[in-house]
Amino acid sequence: MKSRGLYERLIGDFARLPGVGHRGAQRLAFAILRMDPERARLLGETIIEARATARACTVCGNLTGREVCEICSNRRRDTTRIMVVEDPGTLYQIEHTGTYRGLYHVLAEVFSPLEPTDPSRVRADRLIARLRDGEVQEVILATSPTVEGEATALYLTREIHPLGIAVTRIAYGVPVGMELEYADEVSLIKSIEGRHPV
Ligand SMILES: [Zn+2]
C-alpha cells in the first residue's frame, strides 16, 4: 500500500472512534507518526493484546482479561454492597473517584420494557441470582436518568424488594458549579427529587 493511503487509513480509523472527530483523528495520527518507533510498536501490541483478551467478568459483567475481574476477586472490597451500572465505562468513572468500595453489577445494555427478551435482561436476572446468597445488604441503582435507565431501575426495584434487601437510587441533578437558571429541566427536577435534609 502507498504511504498516502496508509496515513489516511490511520486517520480514518481514529475518526471512527467515539468523540474523536476528524481534527482529533489527525492530531492522534500525527502524534503516533512522530513517536519513537519502539513506543509506537508497544502501543500497537497493547491494543492487539487488550482487544484479544477482553471479556466480561463471569460474576459482575465488568470488562476484564480474566474469568473473574480484579474488583470481584479483591477481598478488601465491601461485599455487602452492589452498585448496578449500565456499562463498564460508568464503572471506571466511579472507580476513578475512589469513593466507592463495594462491588458492581454491569448490565452492559439498558433494556427497554417493551422488549422483554433483550439479552441484558439476562444480566439483570443474574444480579437477582447473586443476591440470593444472602451477603448483600444494599443494592445501589446507578442507571442513567433516561427512560430506559428509569425502566431498568423500576424493574430491578420490583425484583429485589421481595428479597428483603435495601434498594437505593443515586441522586441526579445539577452539575456542581452550574448556575441553576442554565440547568435543563430534567436535571432540575431530579435535583429537587434527590434533595436531602441540611
Ligand atoms: Zn467482576
mmCIF file with all atom_site columns, N, CA and C in Angstrom, residues 1-60:
data_model
loop_
_atom_site.group_PDB
_atom_site.id
_atom_site.type_symbol
_atom_site.label_atom_id
_atom_site.label_alt_id
_atom_site.label_comp_id
_atom_site.label_asym_id
_atom_site.label_entity_id
_atom_site.label_seq_id
_atom_site.pdbx_PDB_ins_code
_atom_site.Cartn_x
_atom_site.Cartn_y
_atom_site.Cartn_z
_atom_site.occupancy
_atom_site.B_iso_or_equiv
_atom_site.pdbx_formal_charge
_atom_site.auth_seq_id
_atom_site.auth_comp_id
_atom_site.auth_asym_id
_atom_site.auth_atom_id
_atom_site.pdbx_PDB_model_num
ATOM 1   N N  . MET A 1 1  ? 0.837   -1.208  0.000  1.00 0.00 ? 1  MET A N  1
ATOM 2   C CA . MET A 1 1  ? 0.000   0.000   0.000  1.00 0.00 ? 1  MET A CA 1
ATOM 3   C C  . MET A 1 1  ? 0.871   1.258   0.000  1.00 0.00 ? 1  MET A C  1
ATOM 4   N N  . LYS A 1 2  ? 0.465   2.271   -0.775 1.00 0.00 ? 2  LYS A N  1
ATOM 5   C CA . LYS A 1 2  ? 1.231   3.523   -0.818 1.00 0.00 ? 2  LYS A CA 1
ATOM 6   C C  . LYS A 1 2  ? 1.087   4.258   0.509  1.00 0.00 ? 2  LYS A C  1
ATOM 7   N N  . SER A 1 3  ? 2.145   5.034   0.864  1.00 0.00 ? 3  SER A N  1
ATOM 8   C CA . SER A 1 3  ? 2.181   5.726   2.153  1.00 0.00 ? 3  SER A CA 1
ATOM 9   C C  . SER A 1 3  ? 0.956   6.604   2.368  1.00 0.00 ? 3  SER A C  1
ATOM 10  N N  . ARG A 1 4  ? 0.571   7.344   1.336  1.00 0.00 ? 4  ARG A N  1
ATOM 11  C CA . ARG A 1 4  ? -0.533  8.287   1.495  1.00 0.00 ? 4  ARG A CA 1
ATOM 12  C C  . ARG A 1 4  ? -1.800  7.542   1.924  1.00 0.00 ? 4  ARG A C  1
ATOM 13  N N  . GLY A 1 5  ? -2.045  6.414   1.292  1.00 0.00 ? 5  GLY A N  1
ATOM 14  C CA . GLY A 1 5  ? -3.225  5.618   1.643  1.00 0.00 ? 5  GLY A CA 1
ATOM 15  C C  . GLY A 1 5  ? -3.143  5.100   3.064  1.00 0.00 ? 5  GLY A C  1
ATOM 16  N N  . LEU A 1 6  ? -1.959  4.728   3.493  1.00 0.00 ? 6  LEU A N  1
ATOM 17  C CA . LEU A 1 6  ? -1.754  4.192   4.838  1.00 0.00 ? 6  LEU A CA 1
ATOM 18  C C  . LEU A 1 6  ? -2.057  5.247   5.901  1.00 0.00 ? 6  LEU A C  1
ATOM 19  N N  . TYR A 1 7  ? -1.533  6.481   5.717  1.00 0.00 ? 7  TYR A N  1
ATOM 20  C CA . TYR A 1 7  ? -1.768  7.531   6.709  1.00 0.00 ? 7  TYR A CA 1
ATOM 21  C C  . TYR A 1 7  ? -3.235  7.925   6.742  1.00 0.00 ? 7  TYR A C  1
ATOM 22  N N  . GLU A 1 8  ? -3.841  7.957   5.562  1.00 0.00 ? 8  GLU A N  1
ATOM 23  C CA . GLU A 1 8  ? -5.270  8.297   5.516  1.00 0.00 ? 8  GLU A CA 1
ATOM 24  C C  . GLU A 1 8  ? -6.106  7.237   6.216  1.00 0.00 ? 8  GLU A C  1
ATOM 25  N N  . ARG A 1 9  ? -5.677  5.997   6.083  1.00 0.00 ? 9  ARG A N  1
ATOM 26  C CA . ARG A 1 9  ? -6.404  4.919   6.753  1.00 0.00 ? 9  ARG A CA 1
ATOM 27  C C  . ARG A 1 9  ? -6.271  5.056   8.279  1.00 0.00 ? 9  ARG A C  1
ATOM 28  N N  . LEU A 1 10 ? -5.066  5.443   8.746  1.00 0.00 ? 10 LEU A N  1
ATOM 29  C CA . LEU A 1 10 ? -4.834  5.642   10.173 1.00 0.00 ? 10 LEU A CA 1
ATOM 30  C C  . LEU A 1 10 ? -5.744  6.746   10.717 1.00 0.00 ? 10 LEU A C  1
ATOM 31  N N  . ILE A 1 11 ? -5.808  7.857   9.980  1.00 0.00 ? 11 ILE A N  1
ATOM 32  C CA . ILE A 1 11 ? -6.678  8.966   10.391 1.00 0.00 ? 11 ILE A CA 1
ATOM 33  C C  . ILE A 1 11 ? -8.141  8.508   10.382 1.00 0.00 ? 11 ILE A C  1
ATOM 34  N N  . GLY A 1 12 ? -8.507  7.780   9.329  1.00 0.00 ? 12 GLY A N  1
ATOM 35  C CA . GLY A 1 12 ? -9.883  7.294   9.210  1.00 0.00 ? 12 GLY A CA 1
ATOM 36  C C  . GLY A 1 12 ? -10.258 6.359   10.354 1.00 0.00 ? 12 GLY A C  1
ATOM 37  N N  . ASP A 1 13 ? -9.313  5.511   10.761 1.00 0.00 ? 13 ASP A N  1
ATOM 38  C CA . ASP A 1 13 ? -9.576  4.571   11.862 1.00 0.00 ? 13 ASP A CA 1
ATOM 39  C C  . ASP A 1 13 ? -9.801  5.322   13.174 1.00 0.00 ? 13 ASP A C  1
ATOM 40  N N  . PHE A 1 14 ? -8.986  6.341   13.423 1.00 0.00 ? 14 PHE A N  1
ATOM 41  C CA . PHE A 1 14 ? -9.167  7.136   14.646 1.00 0.00 ? 14 PHE A CA 1
ATOM 42  C C  . PHE A 1 14 ? -10.483 7.900   14.595 1.00 0.00 ? 14 PHE A C  1
ATOM 43  N N  . ALA A 1 15 ? -10.811 8.435   13.405 1.00 0.00 ? 15 ALA A N  1
ATOM 44  C CA . ALA A 1 15 ? -12.018 9.256   13.273 1.00 0.00 ? 15 ALA A CA 1
ATOM 45  C C  . ALA A 1 15 ? -13.284 8.450   13.574 1.00 0.00 ? 15 ALA A C  1
ATOM 46  N N  . ARG A 1 16 ? -13.205 7.129   13.401 1.00 0.00 ? 16 ARG A N  1
ATOM 47  C CA . ARG A 1 16 ? -14.379 6.290   13.679 1.00 0.00 ? 16 ARG A CA 1
ATOM 48  C C  . ARG A 1 16 ? -14.579 6.033   15.175 1.00 0.00 ? 16 ARG A C  1
ATOM 49  N N  . LEU A 1 17 ? -13.578 6.373   15.997 1.00 0.00 ? 17 LEU A N  1
ATOM 50  C CA . LEU A 1 17 ? -13.716 6.179   17.438 1.00 0.00 ? 17 LEU A CA 1
ATOM 51  C C  . LEU A 1 17 ? -14.653 7.241   18.009 1.00 0.00 ? 17 LEU A C  1
ATOM 52  N N  . PRO A 1 18 ? -15.419 6.900   19.056 1.00 0.00 ? 18 PRO A N  1
ATOM 53  C CA . PRO A 1 18 ? -16.375 7.865   19.595 1.00 0.00 ? 18 PRO A CA 1
ATOM 54  C C  . PRO A 1 18 ? -15.694 9.102   20.177 1.00 0.00 ? 18 PRO A C  1
ATOM 55  N N  . GLY A 1 19 ? -16.246 10.259  19.859 1.00 0.00 ? 19 GLY A N  1
ATOM 56  C CA . GLY A 1 19 ? -15.787 11.514  20.452 1.00 0.00 ? 19 GLY A CA 1
ATOM 57  C C  . GLY A 1 19 ? -14.476 12.055  19.916 1.00 0.00 ? 19 GLY A C  1
ATOM 58  N N  . VAL A 1 20 ? -13.947 11.498  18.830 1.00 0.00 ? 20 VAL A N  1
ATOM 59  C CA . VAL A 1 20 ? -12.650 11.960  18.325 1.00 0.00 ? 20 VAL A CA 1
ATOM 60  C C  . VAL A 1 20 ? -12.819 13.016  17.221 1.00 0.00 ? 20 VAL A C  1
ATOM 61  N N  . GLY A 1 21 ? -13.570 12.714  16.192 1.00 0.00 ? 21 GLY A N  1
ATOM 62  C CA . GLY A 1 21 ? -13.757 13.682  15.106 1.00 0.00 ? 21 GLY A CA 1
ATOM 63  C C  . GLY A 1 21 ? -12.555 13.720  14.171 1.00 0.00 ? 21 GLY A C  1
ATOM 64  N N  . HIS A 1 22 ? -12.710 14.370  13.010 1.00 0.00 ? 22 HIS A N  1
ATOM 65  C CA . HIS A 1 22 ? -11.657 14.327  12.004 1.00 0.00 ? 22 HIS A CA 1
ATOM 66  C C  . HIS A 1 22 ? -10.398 15.087  12.438 1.00 0.00 ? 22 HIS A C  1
ATOM 67  N N  . ARG A 1 23 ? -10.585 16.278  13.050 1.00 0.00 ? 23 ARG A N  1
ATOM 68  C CA . ARG A 1 23 ? -9.435  17.061  13.506 1.00 0.00 ? 23 ARG A CA 1
ATOM 69  C C  . ARG A 1 23 ? -8.656  16.303  14.591 1.00 0.00 ? 23 ARG A C  1
ATOM 70  N N  . GLY A 1 24 ? -9.401  15.761  15.538 1.00 0.00 ? 24 GLY A N  1
ATOM 71  C CA . GLY A 1 24 ? -8.778  14.997  16.624 1.00 0.00 ? 24 GLY A CA 1
ATOM 72  C C  . GLY A 1 24 ? -8.054  13.776  16.082 1.00 0.00 ? 24 GLY A C  1
ATOM 73  N N  . ALA A 1 25 ? -8.649  13.130  15.072 1.00 0.00 ? 25 ALA A N  1
ATOM 74  C CA . ALA A 1 25 ? -8.052  11.943  14.466 1.00 0.00 ? 25 ALA A CA 1
ATOM 75  C C  . ALA A 1 25 ? -6.723  12.294  13.805 1.00 0.00 ? 25 ALA A C  1
ATOM 76  N N  . GLN A 1 26 ? -6.688  13.448  13.152 1.00 0.00 ? 26 GLN A N  1
ATOM 77  C CA . GLN A 1 26 ? -5.431  13.906  12.526 1.00 0.00 ? 26 GLN A CA 1
ATOM 78  C C  . GLN A 1 26 ? -4.352  14.125  13.581 1.00 0.00 ? 26 GLN A C  1
ATOM 79  N N  . ARG A 1 27 ? -4.742  14.779  14.689 1.00 0.00 ? 27 ARG A N  1
ATOM 80  C CA . ARG A 1 27 ? -3.758  15.040  15.760 1.00 0.00 ? 27 ARG A CA 1
ATOM 81  C C  . ARG A 1 27 ? -3.199  13.741  16.314 1.00 0.00 ? 27 ARG A C  1
ATOM 82  N N  . LEU A 1 28 ? -4.095  12.749  16.554 1.00 0.00 ? 28 LEU A N  1
ATOM 83  C CA . LEU A 1 28 ? -3.652  11.458  17.103 1.00 0.00 ? 28 LEU A CA 1
ATOM 84  C C  . LEU A 1 28 ? -2.731  10.744  16.118 1.00 0.00 ? 28 LEU A C  1
ATOM 85  N N  . ALA A 1 29 ? -3.121  10.752  14.846 1.00 0.00 ? 29 ALA A N  1
ATOM 86  C CA . ALA A 1 29 ? -2.329  10.057  13.829 1.00 0.00 ? 29 ALA A CA 1
ATOM 87  C C  . ALA A 1 29 ? -0.931  10.673  13.712 1.00 0.00 ? 29 ALA A C  1
ATOM 88  N N  . PHE A 1 30 ? -0.867  12.008  13.678 1.00 0.00 ? 30 PHE A N  1
ATOM 89  C CA . PHE A 1 30 ? 0.439   12.655  13.555 1.00 0.00 ? 30 PHE A CA 1
ATOM 90  C C  . PHE A 1 30 ? 1.275   12.459  14.814 1.00 0.00 ? 30 PHE A C  1
ATOM 91  N N  . ALA A 1 31 ? 0.619   12.432  15.977 1.00 0.00 ? 31 ALA A N  1
ATOM 92  C CA . ALA A 1 31 ? 1.352   12.180  17.229 1.00 0.00 ? 31 ALA A CA 1
ATOM 93  C C  . ALA A 1 31 ? 2.010   10.811  17.179 1.00 0.00 ? 31 ALA A C  1
ATOM 94  N N  . ILE A 1 32 ? 1.281   9.828   16.630 1.00 0.00 ? 32 ILE A N  1
ATOM 95  C CA . ILE A 1 32 ? 1.834   8.476   16.535 1.00 0.00 ? 32 ILE A CA 1
ATOM 96  C C  . ILE A 1 32 ? 2.966   8.421   15.515 1.00 0.00 ? 32 ILE A C  1
ATOM 97  N N  . LEU A 1 33 ? 2.818   9.147   14.402 1.00 0.00 ? 33 LEU A N  1
ATOM 98  C CA . LEU A 1 33 ? 3.857   9.140   13.366 1.00 0.00 ? 33 LEU A CA 1
ATOM 99  C C  . LEU A 1 33 ? 5.140   9.846   13.833 1.00 0.00 ? 33 LEU A C  1
ATOM 100 N N  . ARG A 1 34 ? 4.986   10.727  14.837 1.00 0.00 ? 34 ARG A N  1
ATOM 101 C CA . ARG A 1 34 ? 6.173   11.418  15.387 1.00 0.00 ? 34 ARG A CA 1
ATOM 102 C C  . ARG A 1 34 ? 6.799   10.629  16.546 1.00 0.00 ? 34 ARG A C  1
ATOM 103 N N  . MET A 1 35 ? 6.090   9.580   16.994 1.00 0.00 ? 35 MET A N  1
ATOM 104 C CA . MET A 1 35 ? 6.558   8.801   18.145 1.00 0.00 ? 35 MET A CA 1
ATOM 105 C C  . MET A 1 35 ? 7.840   8.039   17.850 1.00 0.00 ? 35 MET A C  1
ATOM 106 N N  . ASP A 1 36 ? 8.543   7.725   18.910 1.00 0.00 ? 36 ASP A N  1
ATOM 107 C CA . ASP A 1 36 ? 9.654   6.790   18.815 1.00 0.00 ? 36 ASP A CA 1
ATOM 108 C C  . ASP A 1 36 ? 9.092   5.458   18.279 1.00 0.00 ? 36 ASP A C  1
ATOM 109 N N  . PRO A 1 37 ? 9.697   4.864   17.240 1.00 0.00 ? 37 PRO A N  1
ATOM 110 C CA . PRO A 1 37 ? 9.122   3.656   16.621 1.00 0.00 ? 37 PRO A CA 1
ATOM 111 C C  . PRO A 1 37 ? 8.865   2.522   17.614 1.00 0.00 ? 37 PRO A C  1
ATOM 112 N N  . GLU A 1 38 ? 9.734   2.374   18.602 1.00 0.00 ? 38 GLU A N  1
ATOM 113 C CA . GLU A 1 38 ? 9.555   1.303   19.578 1.00 0.00 ? 38 GLU A CA 1
ATOM 114 C C  . GLU A 1 38 ? 8.321   1.549   20.446 1.00 0.00 ? 38 GLU A C  1
ATOM 115 N N  . ARG A 1 39 ? 8.116   2.805   20.846 1.00 0.00 ? 39 ARG A N  1
ATOM 116 C CA . ARG A 1 39 ? 6.927   3.143   21.644 1.00 0.00 ? 39 ARG A CA 1
ATOM 117 C C  . ARG A 1 39 ? 5.657   2.890   20.835 1.00 0.00 ? 39 ARG A C  1
ATOM 118 N N  . ALA A 1 40 ? 5.708   3.261   19.547 1.00 0.00 ? 40 ALA A N  1
ATOM 119 C CA . ALA A 1 40 ? 4.548   3.054   18.679 1.00 0.00 ? 40 ALA A CA 1
ATOM 120 C C  . ALA A 1 40 ? 4.247   1.561   18.542 1.00 0.00 ? 40 ALA A C  1
ATOM 121 N N  . ARG A 1 41 ? 5.302   0.768   18.445 1.00 0.00 ? 41 ARG A N  1
ATOM 122 C CA . ARG A 1 41 ? 5.118   -0.686  18.317 1.00 0.00 ? 41 ARG A CA 1
ATOM 123 C C  . ARG A 1 41 ? 4.461   -1.253  19.586 1.00 0.00 ? 41 ARG A C  1
ATOM 124 N N  . LEU A 1 42 ? 4.921   -0.792  20.774 1.00 0.00 ? 42 LEU A N  1
ATOM 125 C CA . LEU A 1 42 ? 4.350   -1.262  22.032 1.00 0.00 ? 42 LEU A CA 1
ATOM 126 C C  . LEU A 1 42 ? 2.876   -0.869  22.150 1.00 0.00 ? 42 LEU A C  1
ATOM 127 N N  . LEU A 1 43 ? 2.567   0.355   21.687 1.00 0.00 ? 43 LEU A N  1
ATOM 128 C CA . LEU A 1 43 ? 1.173   0.803   21.706 1.00 0.00 ? 43 LEU A CA 1
ATOM 129 C C  . LEU A 1 43 ? 0.301   -0.129  20.859 1.00 0.00 ? 43 LEU A C  1
ATOM 130 N N  . GLY A 1 44 ? 0.821   -0.456  19.668 1.00 0.00 ? 44 GLY A N  1
ATOM 131 C CA . GLY A 1 44 ? 0.101   -1.373  18.779 1.00 0.00 ? 44 GLY A CA 1
ATOM 132 C C  . GLY A 1 44 ? -0.111  -2.732  19.438 1.00 0.00 ? 44 GLY A C  1
ATOM 133 N N  . GLU A 1 45 ? 0.924   -3.225  20.096 1.00 0.00 ? 45 GLU A N  1
ATOM 134 C CA . GLU A 1 45 ? 0.824   -4.526  20.761 1.00 0.00 ? 45 GLU A CA 1
ATOM 135 C C  . GLU A 1 45 ? -0.186  -4.494  21.905 1.00 0.00 ? 45 GLU A C  1
ATOM 136 N N  . THR A 1 46 ? -0.190  -3.360  22.649 1.00 0.00 ? 46 THR A N  1
ATOM 137 C CA . THR A 1 46 ? -1.148  -3.227  23.752 1.00 0.00 ? 46 THR A CA 1
ATOM 138 C C  . THR A 1 46 ? -2.574  -3.295  23.225 1.00 0.00 ? 46 THR A C  1
ATOM 139 N N  . ILE A 1 47 ? -2.818  -2.618  22.103 1.00 0.00 ? 47 ILE A N  1
ATOM 140 C CA . ILE A 1 47 ? -4.162  -2.620  21.505 1.00 0.00 ? 47 ILE A CA 1
ATOM 141 C C  . ILE A 1 47 ? -4.545  -4.046  21.102 1.00 0.00 ? 47 ILE A C  1
ATOM 142 N N  . ILE A 1 48 ? -3.621  -4.741  20.446 1.00 0.00 ? 48 ILE A N  1
ATOM 143 C CA . ILE A 1 48 ? -3.912  -6.105  19.976 1.00 0.00 ? 48 ILE A CA 1
ATOM 144 C C  . ILE A 1 48 ? -4.192  -7.030  21.160 1.00 0.00 ? 48 ILE A C  1
ATOM 145 N N  . GLU A 1 49 ? -3.337  -6.943  22.196 1.00 0.00 ? 49 GLU A N  1
ATOM 146 C CA . GLU A 1 49 ? -3.494  -7.844  23.335 1.00 0.00 ? 49 GLU A CA 1
ATOM 147 C C  . GLU A 1 49 ? -4.760  -7.530  24.136 1.00 0.00 ? 49 GLU A C  1
ATOM 148 N N  . ALA A 1 50 ? -5.011  -6.228  24.354 1.00 0.00 ? 50 ALA A N  1
ATOM 149 C CA . ALA A 1 50 ? -6.194  -5.833  25.128 1.00 0.00 ? 50 ALA A CA 1
ATOM 150 C C  . ALA A 1 50 ? -7.464  -6.311  24.428 1.00 0.00 ? 50 ALA A C  1
ATOM 151 N N  . ARG A 1 51 ? -7.496  -6.107  23.111 1.00 0.00 ? 51 ARG A N  1
ATOM 152 C CA . ARG A 1 51 ? -8.699  -6.499  22.365 1.00 0.00 ? 51 ARG A CA 1
ATOM 153 C C  . ARG A 1 51 ? -8.865  -8.024  22.337 1.00 0.00 ? 51 ARG A C  1
ATOM 154 N N  . ALA A 1 52 ? -7.752  -8.737  22.234 1.00 0.00 ? 52 ALA A N  1
ATOM 155 C CA . ALA A 1 52 ? -7.822  -10.192 22.126 1.00 0.00 ? 52 ALA A CA 1
ATOM 156 C C  . ALA A 1 52 ? -8.251  -10.845 23.444 1.00 0.00 ? 52 ALA A C  1
ATOM 157 N N  . THR A 1 53 ? -7.894  -10.215 24.581 1.00 0.00 ? 53 THR A N  1
ATOM 158 C CA . THR A 1 53 ? -8.168  -10.853 25.869 1.00 0.00 ? 53 THR A CA 1
ATOM 159 C C  . THR A 1 53 ? -9.412  -10.300 26.564 1.00 0.00 ? 53 THR A C  1
ATOM 160 N N  . ALA A 1 54 ? -9.965  -9.186  26.061 1.00 0.00 ? 54 ALA A N  1
ATOM 161 C CA . ALA A 1 54 ? -11.098 -8.542  26.735 1.00 0.00 ? 54 ALA A CA 1
ATOM 162 C C  . ALA A 1 54 ? -12.308 -9.460  26.786 1.00 0.00 ? 54 ALA A C  1
ATOM 163 N N  . ARG A 1 55 ? -12.876 -9.602  27.968 1.00 0.00 ? 55 ARG A N  1
ATOM 164 C CA . ARG A 1 55 ? -14.084 -10.400 28.128 1.00 0.00 ? 55 ARG A CA 1
ATOM 165 C C  . ARG A 1 55 ? -14.878 -9.861  29.311 1.00 0.00 ? 55 ARG A C  1
ATOM 166 N N  . ALA A 1 56 ? -16.088 -10.353 29.469 1.00 0.00 ? 56 ALA A N  1
ATOM 167 C CA . ALA A 1 56 ? -16.918 -9.903  30.580 1.00 0.00 ? 56 ALA A CA 1
ATOM 168 C C  . ALA A 1 56 ? -16.673 -10.800 31.782 1.00 0.00 ? 56 ALA A C  1
ATOM 169 N N  . CYS A 1 57 ? -16.506 -10.179 32.960 1.00 0.00 ? 57 CYS A N  1
ATOM 170 C CA . CYS A 1 57 ? -16.348 -10.927 34.215 1.00 0.00 ? 57 CYS A CA 1
ATOM 171 C C  . CYS A 1 57 ? -17.569 -11.840 34.402 1.00 0.00 ? 57 CYS A C  1
ATOM 172 N N  . THR A 1 58 ? -17.324 -13.092 34.749 1.00 0.00 ? 58 THR A N  1
ATOM 173 C CA . THR A 1 58 ? -18.434 -14.041 34.871 1.00 0.00 ? 58 THR A CA 1
ATOM 174 C C  . THR A 1 58 ? -19.319 -13.738 36.076 1.00 0.00 ? 58 THR A C  1
ATOM 175 N N  . VAL A 1 59 ? -18.800 -12.923 37.016 1.00 0.00 ? 59 VAL A N  1
ATOM 176 C CA . VAL A 1 59 ? -19.611 -12.572 38.193 1.00 0.00 ? 59 VAL A CA 1
ATOM 177 C C  . VAL A 1 59 ? -20.391 -11.280 37.954 1.00 0.00 ? 59 VAL A C  1
ATOM 178 N N  . CYS A 1 60 ? -19.671 -10.199 37.593 1.00 0.00 ? 60 CYS A N  1
ATOM 179 C CA . CYS A 1 60 ? -20.324 -8.882  37.556 1.00 0.00 ? 60 CYS A CA 1
ATOM 180 C C  . CYS A 1 60 ? -20.507 -8.312  36.151 1.00 0.00 ? 60 CYS A C  1
#
